[in-house]
Tab-separated table of C-alpha atoms in Angstrom:
chain	number	residue	atom	x	y	z
A	70	UNK	CA	-1.691	-76.723	28.328
A	71	UNK	CA	0.575	-77.074	31.349
A	72	UNK	CA	2.942	-79.219	29.295
A	73	UNK	CA	3.219	-76.386	26.773
A	74	UNK	CA	4.193	-73.968	29.556
A	75	UNK	CA	6.728	-76.417	30.946
A	76	UNK	CA	8.380	-77.006	27.577
A	77	UNK	CA	8.411	-73.373	26.467
A	78	UNK	CA	10.457	-72.335	29.505
A	79	UNK	CA	13.507	-73.584	27.641
A	80	UNK	CA	12.810	-71.715	24.395
A	81	UNK	CA	15.456	-69.124	23.478
A	82	UNK	CA	14.981	-65.676	25.025
A	83	UNK	CA	14.692	-64.101	21.569
A	84	UNK	CA	11.464	-66.100	21.116
A	85	UNK	CA	9.902	-64.717	24.315
A	86	UNK	CA	7.683	-62.184	22.546
A	87	UNK	CA	7.144	-64.284	19.447
A	88	UNK	CA	6.772	-68.057	19.438
A	89	UNK	CA	6.692	-68.539	23.216
A	90	UNK	CA	3.904	-66.017	23.720
A	91	UNK	CA	1.964	-67.262	20.697
A	92	UNK	CA	2.015	-70.942	21.631
A	93	UNK	CA	1.095	-70.179	25.235
A	94	UNK	CA	-1.717	-67.845	24.205
A	95	UNK	CA	-3.250	-70.269	21.711
A	96	UNK	CA	-3.014	-73.245	24.096
A	97	UNK	CA	-4.740	-71.194	26.818
A	98	UNK	CA	-7.369	-70.090	24.369
A	99	UNK	CA	-8.334	-73.695	23.571
A	100	UNK	CA	-9.325	-74.227	27.206
A	101	UNK	CA	-11.023	-70.845	27.522
A	102	UNK	CA	-13.087	-71.367	24.370
A	103	UNK	CA	-14.152	-74.832	25.508
A	104	UNK	CA	-15.274	-73.369	28.836
A	105	UNK	CA	-17.223	-70.654	27.023
A	106	UNK	CA	-18.779	-73.205	24.674
A	107	UNK	CA	-19.908	-75.303	27.618
A	108	UNK	CA	-21.617	-72.311	29.232
A	109	UNK	CA	-23.349	-71.416	25.931
A	110	UNK	CA	-24.811	-74.820	25.243
A	111	UNK	CA	-28.348	-73.535	25.675
A	112	UNK	CA	-27.929	-72.041	22.205
A	113	UNK	CA	-26.661	-74.413	19.534
A	114	UNK	CA	-25.264	-71.690	17.244
A	115	UNK	CA	-23.325	-70.025	20.094
A	116	UNK	CA	-22.106	-73.414	21.334
A	117	UNK	CA	-20.848	-74.445	17.894
A	118	UNK	CA	-19.291	-71.022	17.304
A	119	UNK	CA	-17.177	-71.287	20.463
A	120	UNK	CA	-16.240	-74.865	19.585
A	121	UNK	CA	-15.088	-73.606	16.187
A	122	UNK	CA	-12.951	-71.017	17.972
A	123	UNK	CA	-11.468	-73.766	20.166
A	124	UNK	CA	-10.750	-75.860	17.074
A	125	UNK	CA	-8.951	-72.955	15.405
A	126	UNK	CA	-6.839	-72.274	18.487
A	127	UNK	CA	-5.940	-75.961	18.836
A	128	UNK	CA	-4.860	-76.072	15.189
A	129	UNK	CA	-2.814	-72.907	15.709
A	130	UNK	CA	-1.140	-74.422	18.768
A	131	UNK	CA	-0.306	-77.529	16.756
A	132	UNK	CA	1.349	-75.372	14.080
A	133	UNK	CA	3.389	-73.523	16.709
A	134	UNK	CA	4.486	-76.875	18.154
A	135	UNK	CA	5.701	-77.973	14.725
A	136	UNK	CA	7.549	-74.696	14.197
A	137	UNK	CA	9.240	-75.102	17.583
A	138	UNK	CA	10.241	-78.637	16.664
A	139	UNK	CA	11.632	-77.582	13.277
A	140	UNK	CA	13.694	-74.864	14.998
A	141	UNK	CA	14.950	-77.558	17.388
A	142	UNK	CA	13.368	-75.920	20.441
A	143	UNK	CA	11.536	-79.199	21.133
A	144	UNK	CA	12.904	-82.707	21.114
A	145	UNK	CA	11.271	-85.252	18.859
A	146	UNK	CA	9.597	-87.079	21.761
A	147	UNK	CA	8.022	-83.856	23.052
A	148	UNK	CA	6.897	-82.928	19.557
A	149	UNK	CA	5.263	-86.326	19.018
A	150	UNK	CA	3.613	-86.156	22.442
A	151	UNK	CA	2.138	-82.697	21.837
A	152	UNK	CA	1.233	-83.333	18.210
A	153	UNK	CA	-0.632	-86.499	19.195
A	154	UNK	CA	-2.379	-84.735	22.083
A	155	UNK	CA	-3.568	-81.939	19.807
A	156	UNK	CA	-4.693	-84.435	17.152
A	157	UNK	CA	-6.887	-86.014	19.840
A	158	UNK	CA	-8.141	-82.654	21.104
A	159	UNK	CA	-9.032	-81.601	17.563
A	160	UNK	CA	-10.807	-84.898	16.900
A	161	UNK	CA	-12.911	-84.506	20.051
A	162	UNK	CA	-13.811	-80.908	19.247
A	163	UNK	CA	-14.839	-81.867	15.701
A	164	UNK	CA	-16.938	-84.718	17.100
A	165	UNK	CA	-18.661	-82.286	19.467
A	166	UNK	CA	-19.356	-79.903	16.573
A	167	UNK	CA	-20.701	-82.720	14.389
A	168	UNK	CA	-22.967	-83.954	17.186
A	169	UNK	CA	-23.777	-80.650	18.890
A	170	UNK	CA	-27.389	-81.703	19.492
A	171	UNK	CA	-26.148	-84.280	21.993
A	172	UNK	CA	-24.566	-81.516	24.088
A	173	UNK	CA	-27.042	-78.664	23.786
A	174	UNK	CA	-29.332	-78.150	26.779
A	175	UNK	CA	-32.916	-78.599	25.688
A	176	UNK	CA	-35.403	-76.094	27.040
A	177	UNK	CA	-38.342	-77.603	28.984
A	178	UNK	CA	-40.719	-76.328	26.269
A	179	UNK	CA	-38.748	-78.124	23.529
A	180	UNK	CA	-38.753	-81.363	25.510
A	181	UNK	CA	-42.542	-81.207	25.996
A	182	UNK	CA	-43.118	-80.512	22.282
A	183	UNK	CA	-41.050	-83.520	21.235
């Protein structure tokens, strides 16, 4: 996320209320949704729901990165760096969704019943 903020400082001023704000908002939202998911891991459905939100925001950020690259606001190296980072973030989020049971906090009653 901090890399996004660093790189968007150089975006054209006419993008301030468009692409710059959007890419910053979505990159922040990835982190915020992951934090919310972590705090909701007592409830599998709530945990997975927030992870799905994080996945959507990460995918949105990745699209904004590509748009910035295609408009030549980002150099190729920065684009590849961010695109690869978001590919990895998305892969980890999907893995957490697919294996949510590993992350969900089991209630003491559920542990004793098992």
